[in-house]
Amino acid sequence: MDRDQLAEHLAFAAELGVTGVSRDPAWRTRAESLVLSPEPVEGSKDEHPVVFSKTAAEALAALRAYIGDCTRCKLHTLGRTQVVFGVGNPEADLMFVGEAPGGDEDVQGIPFVGRAGQLLTKIIEAIELKREDVYIANVIKCRPPQNRNPEPDEVETCEPFLFRQIDAIKPKVIVALGKFAAQALLRTDAPISRLRGRVFEYRGSKLVPTFHPAYLLRNPSSKREVWEDMKLVRSLLKSEV
Ligand code: URA
């Protein structure tokens, strides 16, 4: 990013009410001032500006405005209707991360509203929370054609926005839904059967991979493992750290 582009980004952030810009870790405290940007991920081409805002809700709104009607990767030419940013409580202790929007999500602009989403709502309710209590997002924000897997260039372009969502919300626990989200976040190719049910340190949160609800629709017997994972999530939410 050159100086002019940076100046343009910062002017835009100022218009959105962003109150300052700094890499000082002291800025990273929720409620006082809030960082949208992670440290750049090693090896990634993440060049988006570091911006700060007073609350998580403001930070998410600024990020959503910054993303705009995104044309940064090829998915905007491949039939997606709109960006599906994320939904829920900006102050959530629990965040779910899926793979990418499907057909219903692409139409409604909200993640996890189709059949898999209805099952996710039941999973959330099983630990005595409501959908509105948690935050739900995907690794990539636009629907891939025919719901194919996201491609590496699409993930590389889009995942910095998920990182900023995580850093804005600062959830205690992140549940990675399915192989794709777990492998993308943890930078591993280990199978989901090996990753699920374990707790990983992740950007200041605890990350628990579990099976994707769409997989559960095809393999209902795996609901037992997901219930075990959700009990683990519940105990992490109740713990001090
Ligand atoms: N599957 C996902 O991974 N995300 C959605 O939003 C819907 C289905």
PDB file of C-alpha atoms and ligand atoms in Angstrom:
ATOM      1  CA  MET A   1       0.000   0.000   0.000  1.00  0.00           C
ATOM      2  CA  ASP A   2       1.490   3.380  -0.923  1.00  0.00           C
ATOM      3  CA  ARG A   3       1.159   6.634   1.053  1.00  0.00           C
ATOM      4  CA  ASP A   4      -1.783   7.930  -0.989  1.00  0.00           C
ATOM      5  CA  GLN A   5      -3.735   4.699  -0.577  1.00  0.00           C
ATOM      6  CA  LEU A   6      -3.028   4.691   3.153  1.00  0.00           C
ATOM      7  CA  ALA A   7      -4.148   8.325   3.428  1.00  0.00           C
ATOM      8  CA  GLU A   8      -7.338   7.429   1.560  1.00  0.00           C
ATOM      9  CA  HIS A   9      -8.021   4.487   3.878  1.00  0.00           C
ATOM     10  CA  LEU A  10      -7.472   6.608   6.957  1.00  0.00           C
ATOM     11  CA  ALA A  11      -9.704   9.410   5.686  1.00  0.00           C
ATOM     12  CA  PHE A  12     -12.390   6.832   5.043  1.00  0.00           C
ATOM     13  CA  ALA A  13     -11.977   5.376   8.541  1.00  0.00           C
ATOM     14  CA  ALA A  14     -12.223   8.898  10.014  1.00  0.00           C
ATOM     15  CA  GLU A  15     -15.503   9.433   8.148  1.00  0.00           C
ATOM     16  CA  LEU A  16     -16.767   6.278   9.830  1.00  0.00           C
ATOM     17  CA  GLY A  17     -15.995   7.732  13.236  1.00  0.00           C
ATOM     18  CA  VAL A  18     -12.793   5.816  13.870  1.00  0.00           C
ATOM     19  CA  THR A  19     -11.033   7.688  16.634  1.00  0.00           C
ATOM     20  CA  GLY A  20      -7.377   6.889  16.093  1.00  0.00           C
ATOM     21  CA  VAL A  21      -4.743   4.645  14.637  1.00  0.00           C
ATOM     22  CA  SER A  22      -1.962   2.897  16.494  1.00  0.00           C
ATOM     23  CA  ARG A  23      -0.075  -0.369  16.774  1.00  0.00           C
ATOM     24  CA  ASP A  24       0.304   0.113  20.526  1.00  0.00           C
ATOM     25  CA  PRO A  25      -0.953  -3.079  22.293  1.00  0.00           C
ATOM     26  CA  ALA A  26      -2.559  -0.838  24.933  1.00  0.00           C
ATOM     27  CA  TRP A  27      -5.217  -0.072  22.355  1.00  0.00           C
ATOM     28  CA  ARG A  28      -6.322  -3.682  22.275  1.00  0.00           C
ATOM     29  CA  THR A  29      -8.632  -3.557  25.284  1.00  0.00           C
ATOM     30  CA  ARG A  30     -12.310  -4.164  24.665  1.00  0.00           C
ATOM     31  CA  ALA A  31     -14.710  -1.363  25.662  1.00  0.00           C
ATOM     32  CA  GLU A  32     -12.070   1.346  25.929  1.00  0.00           C
ATOM     33  CA  SER A  33     -10.725   1.304  22.446  1.00  0.00           C
ATOM     34  CA  LEU A  34     -10.690  -1.529  20.101  1.00  0.00           C
ATOM     35  CA  VAL A  35      -8.342  -2.811  17.448  1.00  0.00           C
ATOM     36  CA  LEU A  36      -9.775  -4.061  14.191  1.00  0.00           C
ATOM     37  CA  SER A  37      -6.546  -5.340  12.831  1.00  0.00           C
ATOM     38  CA  PRO A  38      -4.475  -8.277  13.970  1.00  0.00           C
ATOM     39  CA  GLU A  39      -0.767  -8.177  13.547  1.00  0.00           C
ATOM     40  CA  PRO A  40      -0.285  -9.042   9.887  1.00  0.00           C
ATOM     41  CA  VAL A  41      -0.318 -12.813   9.442  1.00  0.00           C
ATOM     42  CA  GLU A  42       3.108 -14.047   8.445  1.00  0.00           C
ATOM     43  CA  GLY A  43       3.267 -14.820   4.760  1.00  0.00           C
ATOM     44  CA  SER A  44      -0.124 -13.266   4.023  1.00  0.00           C
ATOM     45  CA  LYS A  45      -0.704 -10.246   1.822  1.00  0.00           C
ATOM     46  CA  ASP A  46      -2.935  -8.618   4.434  1.00  0.00           C
ATOM     47  CA  GLU A  47      -2.592  -4.903   3.818  1.00  0.00           C
ATOM     48  CA  HIS A  48      -5.794  -3.592   5.312  1.00  0.00           C
ATOM     49  CA  PRO A  49      -5.500  -0.602   7.611  1.00  0.00           C
ATOM     50  CA  VAL A  50      -5.219  -0.857  11.336  1.00  0.00           C
ATOM     51  CA  VAL A  51      -8.191   1.089  12.706  1.00  0.00           C
ATOM     52  CA  PHE A  52      -9.677   1.519  16.136  1.00  0.00           C
ATOM     53  CA  SER A  53     -13.101   2.184  17.444  1.00  0.00           C
ATOM     54  CA  LYS A  54     -14.771   2.570  20.813  1.00  0.00           C
ATOM     55  CA  THR A  55     -16.934  -0.543  20.912  1.00  0.00           C
ATOM     56  CA  ALA A  56     -17.005  -3.908  19.189  1.00  0.00           C
ATOM     57  CA  ALA A  57     -20.259  -2.943  17.465  1.00  0.00           C
ATOM     58  CA  GLU A  58     -18.668   0.205  16.033  1.00  0.00           C
ATOM     59  CA  ALA A  59     -15.597  -1.736  14.992  1.00  0.00           C
ATOM     60  CA  LEU A  60     -17.708  -4.322  13.178  1.00  0.00           C
ATOM     61  CA  ALA A  61     -19.764  -1.599  11.493  1.00  0.00           C
ATOM     62  CA  ALA A  62     -16.574   0.131  10.337  1.00  0.00           C
ATOM     63  CA  LEU A  63     -15.221  -3.145   9.019  1.00  0.00           C
ATOM     64  CA  ARG A  64     -18.476  -3.923   7.199  1.00  0.00           C
ATOM     65  CA  ALA A  65     -18.405  -0.490   5.573  1.00  0.00           C
ATOM     66  CA  TYR A  66     -14.754  -0.952   4.631  1.00  0.00           C
ATOM     67  CA  ILE A  67     -15.499  -4.292   2.925  1.00  0.00           C
ATOM     68  CA  GLY A  68     -18.320  -2.645   0.945  1.00  0.00           C
ATOM     69  CA  ASP A  69     -19.739  -4.417  -2.092  1.00  0.00           C
ATOM     70  CA  CYS A  70     -16.496  -6.348  -2.318  1.00  0.00           C
ATOM     71  CA  THR A  71     -14.786  -7.051  -5.637  1.00  0.00           C
ATOM     72  CA  ARG A  72     -11.418  -8.104  -4.193  1.00  0.00           C
ATOM     73  CA  CYS A  73     -11.589 -11.731  -5.386  1.00  0.00           C
ATOM     74  CA  LYS A  74     -13.131 -13.505  -8.354  1.00  0.00           C
ATOM     75  CA  LEU A  75     -16.243 -14.639  -6.453  1.00  0.00           C
ATOM     76  CA  HIS A  76     -17.989 -11.358  -7.231  1.00  0.00           C
ATOM     77  CA  THR A  77     -17.923 -12.362 -10.905  1.00  0.00           C
ATOM     78  CA  LEU A  78     -19.098 -15.912 -10.261  1.00  0.00           C
ATOM     79  CA  GLY A  79     -22.719 -15.380  -9.300  1.00  0.00           C
ATOM     80  CA  ARG A  80     -22.667 -14.320  -5.679  1.00  0.00           C
ATOM     81  CA  THR A  81     -25.560 -12.008  -4.752  1.00  0.00           C
ATOM     82  CA  GLN A  82     -24.007 -10.170  -1.830  1.00  0.00           C
ATOM     83  CA  VAL A  83     -21.366 -10.191   0.889  1.00  0.00           C
ATOM     84  CA  VAL A  84     -22.493 -12.254   3.890  1.00  0.00           C
ATOM     85  CA  PHE A  85     -20.608 -10.500   6.670  1.00  0.00           C
ATOM     86  CA  GLY A  86     -21.664 -12.035   9.980  1.00  0.00           C
ATOM     87  CA  VAL A  87     -24.455 -11.811  12.497  1.00  0.00           C
ATOM     88  CA  GLY A  88     -25.005 -11.726  16.225  1.00  0.00           C
ATOM     89  CA  ASN A  89     -23.808 -10.134  19.410  1.00  0.00           C
ATOM     90  CA  PRO A  90     -20.665  -7.999  18.911  1.00  0.00           C
ATOM     91  CA  GLU A  91     -19.793  -8.626  22.581  1.00  0.00           C
ATOM     92  CA  ALA A  92     -20.314 -12.391  22.323  1.00  0.00           C
ATOM     93  CA  ASP A  93     -18.246 -14.755  24.428  1.00  0.00           C
ATOM     94  CA  LEU A  94     -18.888 -17.470  21.874  1.00  0.00           C
ATOM     95  CA  MET A  95     -18.288 -17.224  18.130  1.00  0.00           C
ATOM     96  CA  PHE A  96     -18.979 -19.818  15.424  1.00  0.00           C
ATOM     97  CA  VAL A  97     -17.000 -19.866  12.195  1.00  0.00           C
ATOM     98  CA  GLY A  98     -18.214 -21.789   9.158  1.00  0.00           C
ATOM     99  CA  GLU A  99     -16.828 -22.198   5.665  1.00  0.00           C
ATOM    100  CA  ALA A 100     -18.708 -19.966   3.225  1.00  0.00           C
ATOM    101  CA  PRO A 101     -22.269 -18.850   2.568  1.00  0.00           C
ATOM    102  CA  GLY A 102     -24.546 -21.283   0.742  1.00  0.00           C
ATOM    103  CA  GLY A 103     -27.551 -20.510  -1.428  1.00  0.00           C
ATOM    104  CA  ASP A 104     -29.949 -19.417   1.346  1.00  0.00           C
ATOM    105  CA  GLU A 105     -27.275 -17.295   2.987  1.00  0.00           C
ATOM    106  CA  ASP A 106     -26.389 -15.668  -0.337  1.00  0.00           C
ATOM    107  CA  VAL A 107     -30.019 -14.618  -0.813  1.00  0.00           C
ATOM    108  CA  GLN A 108     -30.659 -13.452   2.755  1.00  0.00           C
ATOM    109  CA  GLY A 109     -27.224 -11.981   3.487  1.00  0.00           C
ATOM    110  CA  ILE A 110     -27.078 -13.801   6.845  1.00  0.00           C
ATOM    111  CA  PRO A 111     -24.829 -16.773   7.681  1.00  0.00           C
ATOM    112  CA  PHE A 112     -26.299 -20.147   8.596  1.00  0.00           C
ATOM    113  CA  VAL A 113     -29.956 -19.620   7.770  1.00  0.00           C
ATOM    114  CA  GLY A 114     -30.521 -22.747   5.622  1.00  0.00           C
ATOM    115  CA  ARG A 115     -31.016 -26.318   6.873  1.00  0.00           C
ATOM    116  CA  ALA A 116     -27.512 -26.503   8.339  1.00  0.00           C
ATOM    117  CA  GLY A 117     -28.165 -23.153  10.005  1.00  0.00           C
ATOM    118  CA  GLN A 118     -31.344 -24.398  11.623  1.00  0.00           C
ATOM    119  CA  LEU A 119     -29.369 -27.289  13.059  1.00  0.00           C
ATOM    120  CA  LEU A 120     -26.708 -24.842  14.268  1.00  0.00           C
ATOM    121  CA  THR A 121     -29.437 -22.875  16.068  1.00  0.00           C
ATOM    122  CA  LYS A 122     -30.464 -26.095  17.869  1.00  0.00           C
ATOM    123  CA  ILE A 123     -26.837 -26.800  18.792  1.00  0.00           C
ATOM    124  CA  ILE A 124     -26.562 -23.302  20.289  1.00  0.00           C
ATOM    125  CA  GLU A 125     -29.793 -23.788  22.218  1.00  0.00           C
ATOM    126  CA  ALA A 126     -28.526 -27.137  23.520  1.00  0.00           C
ATOM    127  CA  ILE A 127     -26.040 -25.207  25.668  1.00  0.00           C
ATOM    128  CA  GLU A 128     -28.763 -22.852  26.860  1.00  0.00           C
ATOM    129  CA  LEU A 129     -27.800 -19.921  24.664  1.00  0.00           C
ATOM    130  CA  LYS A 130     -29.779 -18.152  21.986  1.00  0.00           C
ATOM    131  CA  ARG A 131     -28.596 -17.364  18.471  1.00  0.00           C
ATOM    132  CA  GLU A 132     -28.638 -13.664  19.364  1.00  0.00           C
ATOM    133  CA  ASP A 133     -26.166 -14.313  22.223  1.00  0.00           C
ATOM    134  CA  VAL A 134     -23.388 -15.575  19.943  1.00  0.00           C
ATOM    135  CA  TYR A 135     -21.666 -14.280  16.817  1.00  0.00           C
ATOM    136  CA  ILE A 136     -21.681 -16.283  13.580  1.00  0.00           C
ATOM    137  CA  ALA A 137     -19.400 -15.733  10.578  1.00  0.00           C
ATOM    138  CA  ASN A 138     -17.628 -17.629   7.837  1.00  0.00           C
ATOM    139  CA  VAL A 139     -14.030 -17.882   6.641  1.00  0.00           C
ATOM    140  CA  ILE A 140     -15.076 -16.388   3.312  1.00  0.00           C
ATOM    141  CA  LYS A 141     -17.935 -13.960   2.878  1.00  0.00           C
ATOM    142  CA  CYS A 142     -19.207 -14.750  -0.621  1.00  0.00           C
ATOM    143  CA  ARG A 143     -20.874 -17.865  -1.953  1.00  0.00           C
ATOM    144  CA  PRO A 144     -18.665 -20.025  -4.176  1.00  0.00           C
ATOM    145  CA  PRO A 145     -20.432 -21.251  -7.330  1.00  0.00           C
ATOM    146  CA  GLN A 146     -22.351 -24.520  -6.781  1.00  0.00           C
ATOM    147  CA  ASN A 147     -21.148 -24.371  -3.172  1.00  0.00           C
ATOM    148  CA  ARG A 148     -17.720 -25.661  -4.199  1.00  0.00           C
ATOM    149  CA  ASN A 149     -14.907 -25.402  -1.648  1.00  0.00           C
ATOM    150  CA  PRO A 150     -13.352 -21.948  -1.392  1.00  0.00           C
ATOM    151  CA  GLU A 151     -10.097 -21.724  -3.353  1.00  0.00           C
ATOM    152  CA  PRO A 152      -6.779 -20.675  -1.762  1.00  0.00           C
ATOM    153  CA  ASP A 153      -6.728 -17.227  -3.396  1.00  0.00           C
ATOM    154  CA  GLU A 154     -10.279 -16.551  -2.158  1.00  0.00           C
ATOM    155  CA  VAL A 155      -9.347 -17.569   1.376  1.00  0.00           C
ATOM    156  CA  GLU A 156      -6.191 -15.484   1.311  1.00  0.00           C
ATOM    157  CA  THR A 157      -8.124 -12.420   0.181  1.00  0.00           C
ATOM    158  CA  CYS A 158     -11.028 -12.786   2.586  1.00  0.00           C
ATOM    159  CA  GLU A 159      -9.675 -14.289   5.811  1.00  0.00           C
ATOM    160  CA  PRO A 160      -8.097 -11.019   7.063  1.00  0.00           C
ATOM    161  CA  PHE A 161     -11.672  -9.785   7.487  1.00  0.00           C
ATOM    162  CA  LEU A 162     -12.515 -12.779   9.668  1.00  0.00           C
ATOM    163  CA  PHE A 163      -9.384 -12.103  11.720  1.00  0.00           C
ATOM    164  CA  ARG A 164     -10.560  -8.534  12.237  1.00  0.00           C
ATOM    165  CA  GLN A 165     -13.997  -9.749  13.287  1.00  0.00           C
ATOM    166  CA  ILE A 166     -12.378 -12.060  15.835  1.00  0.00           C
ATOM    167  CA  ASP A 167     -10.134  -9.267  17.116  1.00  0.00           C
ATOM    168  CA  ALA A 168     -13.090  -6.894  17.420  1.00  0.00           C
ATOM    169  CA  ILE A 169     -15.320  -9.358  19.262  1.00  0.00           C
ATOM    170  CA  LYS A 170     -12.578 -11.030  21.304  1.00  0.00           C
ATOM    171  CA  PRO A 171     -14.713 -14.070  22.085  1.00  0.00           C
ATOM    172  CA  LYS A 172     -13.681 -16.388  24.891  1.00  0.00           C
ATOM    173  CA  VAL A 173     -14.363 -19.397  22.705  1.00  0.00           C
ATOM    174  CA  ILE A 174     -14.448 -19.911  18.933  1.00  0.00           C
ATOM    175  CA  VAL A 175     -16.081 -23.016  17.482  1.00  0.00           C
ATOM    176  CA  ALA A 176     -14.706 -23.887  14.043  1.00  0.00           C
ATOM    177  CA  LEU A 177     -17.473 -25.667  12.178  1.00  0.00           C
ATOM    178  CA  GLY A 178     -16.134 -28.456  10.010  1.00  0.00           C
ATOM    179  CA  LYS A 179     -12.949 -29.474   8.329  1.00  0.00           C
ATOM    180  CA  PHE A 180     -12.587 -26.431   6.102  1.00  0.00           C
ATOM    181  CA  ALA A 181     -12.883 -23.774   8.825  1.00  0.00           C
ATOM    182  CA  ALA A 182     -10.764 -25.745  11.297  1.00  0.00           C
ATOM    183  CA  GLN A 183      -7.996 -26.407   8.789  1.00  0.00           C
ATOM    184  CA  ALA A 184      -8.024 -22.837   7.469  1.00  0.00           C
ATOM    185  CA  LEU A 185      -7.882 -21.230  10.911  1.00  0.00           C
ATOM    186  CA  LEU A 186      -5.335 -23.616  12.366  1.00  0.00           C
ATOM    187  CA  ARG A 187      -3.211 -23.779   9.202  1.00  0.00           C
ATOM    188  CA  THR A 188      -3.201 -27.561   9.250  1.00  0.00           C
ATOM    189  CA  ASP A 189      -4.292 -30.397   6.998  1.00  0.00           C
ATOM    190  CA  ALA A 190      -5.080 -32.730   9.906  1.00  0.00           C
ATOM    191  CA  PRO A 191      -8.486 -34.393   9.519  1.00  0.00           C
ATOM    192  CA  ILE A 192     -11.417 -32.953  11.448  1.00  0.00           C
ATOM    193  CA  SER A 193     -11.792 -36.296  13.223  1.00  0.00           C
ATOM    194  CA  ARG A 194      -8.364 -35.614  14.825  1.00  0.00           C
ATOM    195  CA  LEU A 195      -8.949 -31.921  15.487  1.00  0.00           C
ATOM    196  CA  ARG A 196     -12.449 -32.034  16.975  1.00  0.00           C
ATOM    197  CA  GLY A 197     -12.918 -32.082  20.713  1.00  0.00           C
ATOM    198  CA  ARG A 198      -9.542 -30.449  21.342  1.00  0.00           C
ATOM    199  CA  VAL A 199      -8.838 -26.942  22.594  1.00  0.00           C
ATOM    200  CA  PHE A 200      -6.403 -24.734  20.667  1.00  0.00           C
ATOM    201  CA  GLU A 201      -5.088 -21.321  21.687  1.00  0.00           C
ATOM    202  CA  TYR A 202      -6.114 -18.963  18.923  1.00  0.00           C
ATOM    203  CA  ARG A 203      -5.698 -15.168  18.722  1.00  0.00           C
ATOM    204  CA  GLY A 204      -6.339 -14.851  22.448  1.00  0.00           C
ATOM    205  CA  SER A 205      -9.373 -17.159  22.351  1.00  0.00           C
ATOM    206  CA  LYS A 206      -9.887 -20.892  22.867  1.00  0.00           C
ATOM    207  CA  LEU A 207     -10.712 -22.596  19.608  1.00  0.00           C
ATOM    208  CA  VAL A 208     -12.681 -25.860  19.548  1.00  0.00           C
ATOM    209  CA  PRO A 209     -13.176 -27.554  16.173  1.00  0.00           C
ATOM    210  CA  THR A 210     -16.273 -29.690  15.698  1.00  0.00           C
ATOM    211  CA  PHE A 211     -18.210 -31.269  12.838  1.00  0.00           C
ATOM    212  CA  HIS A 212     -20.073 -28.985  10.423  1.00  0.00           C
ATOM    213  CA  PRO A 213     -23.875 -29.043  10.837  1.00  0.00           C
ATOM    214  CA  ALA A 214     -24.225 -29.935   7.115  1.00  0.00           C
ATOM    215  CA  TYR A 215     -22.116 -33.035   7.829  1.00  0.00           C
ATOM    216  CA  LEU A 216     -24.407 -33.847  10.748  1.00  0.00           C
ATOM    217  CA  LEU A 217     -27.428 -33.690   8.447  1.00  0.00           C
ATOM    218  CA  ARG A 218     -25.791 -36.454   6.400  1.00  0.00           C
ATOM    219  CA  ASN A 219     -24.318 -38.312   9.400  1.00  0.00           C
ATOM    220  CA  PRO A 220     -26.732 -37.903  12.320  1.00  0.00           C
ATOM    221  CA  SER A 221     -24.820 -40.431  14.432  1.00  0.00           C
ATOM    222  CA  SER A 222     -22.005 -37.866  14.797  1.00  0.00           C
ATOM    223  CA  LYS A 223     -24.313 -35.607  16.810  1.00  0.00           C
ATOM    224  CA  ARG A 224     -23.054 -37.429  19.890  1.00  0.00           C
ATOM    225  CA  GLU A 225     -19.503 -36.147  19.338  1.00  0.00           C
ATOM    226  CA  VAL A 226     -20.779 -32.632  18.672  1.00  0.00           C
ATOM    227  CA  TRP A 227     -22.671 -32.741  21.953  1.00  0.00           C
ATOM    228  CA  GLU A 228     -19.420 -33.734  23.705  1.00  0.00           C
ATOM    229  CA  ASP A 229     -17.669 -30.793  22.003  1.00  0.00           C
ATOM    230  CA  MET A 230     -20.428 -28.404  23.031  1.00  0.00           C
ATOM    231  CA  LYS A 231     -20.190 -29.547  26.653  1.00  0.00           C
ATOM    232  CA  LEU A 232     -16.491 -28.717  26.455  1.00  0.00           C
ATOM    233  CA  VAL A 233     -17.382 -25.298  25.011  1.00  0.00           C
ATOM    234  CA  ARG A 234     -19.849 -24.710  27.841  1.00  0.00           C
ATOM    235  CA  SER A 235     -17.224 -25.516  30.453  1.00  0.00           C
ATOM    236  CA  LEU A 236     -14.699 -23.200  28.762  1.00  0.00           C
ATOM    237  CA  LEU A 237     -17.278 -20.408  28.751  1.00  0.00           C
ATOM    238  CA  LYS A 238     -17.807 -20.883  32.483  1.00  0.00           C
ATOM    239  CA  SER A 239     -14.115 -20.998  33.304  1.00  0.00           C
ATOM    240  CA  GLU A 240     -12.240 -17.921  34.506  1.00  0.00           C
ATOM    241  CA  VAL A 241      -9.803 -17.714  31.575  1.00  0.00           C
TER     242      VAL A 241
HETATM  243  N1  URA B   1     -22.383 -23.447   5.640  1.00  0.00           N
HETATM  244  C1  URA B   1     -21.412 -22.621   6.049  1.00  0.00           C
HETATM  245  O1  URA B   1     -20.270 -23.022   6.235  1.00  0.00           O
HETATM  246  N2  URA B   1     -21.734 -21.355   6.272  1.00  0.00           N
HETATM  247  C2  URA B   1     -22.953 -20.880   6.109  1.00  0.00           C
HETATM  248  O2  URA B   1     -23.173 -19.689   6.338  1.00  0.00           O
HETATM  249  C3  URA B   1     -23.960 -21.773   5.685  1.00  0.00           C
HETATM  250  C4  URA B   1     -23.644 -23.053   5.450  1.00  0.00           C
END
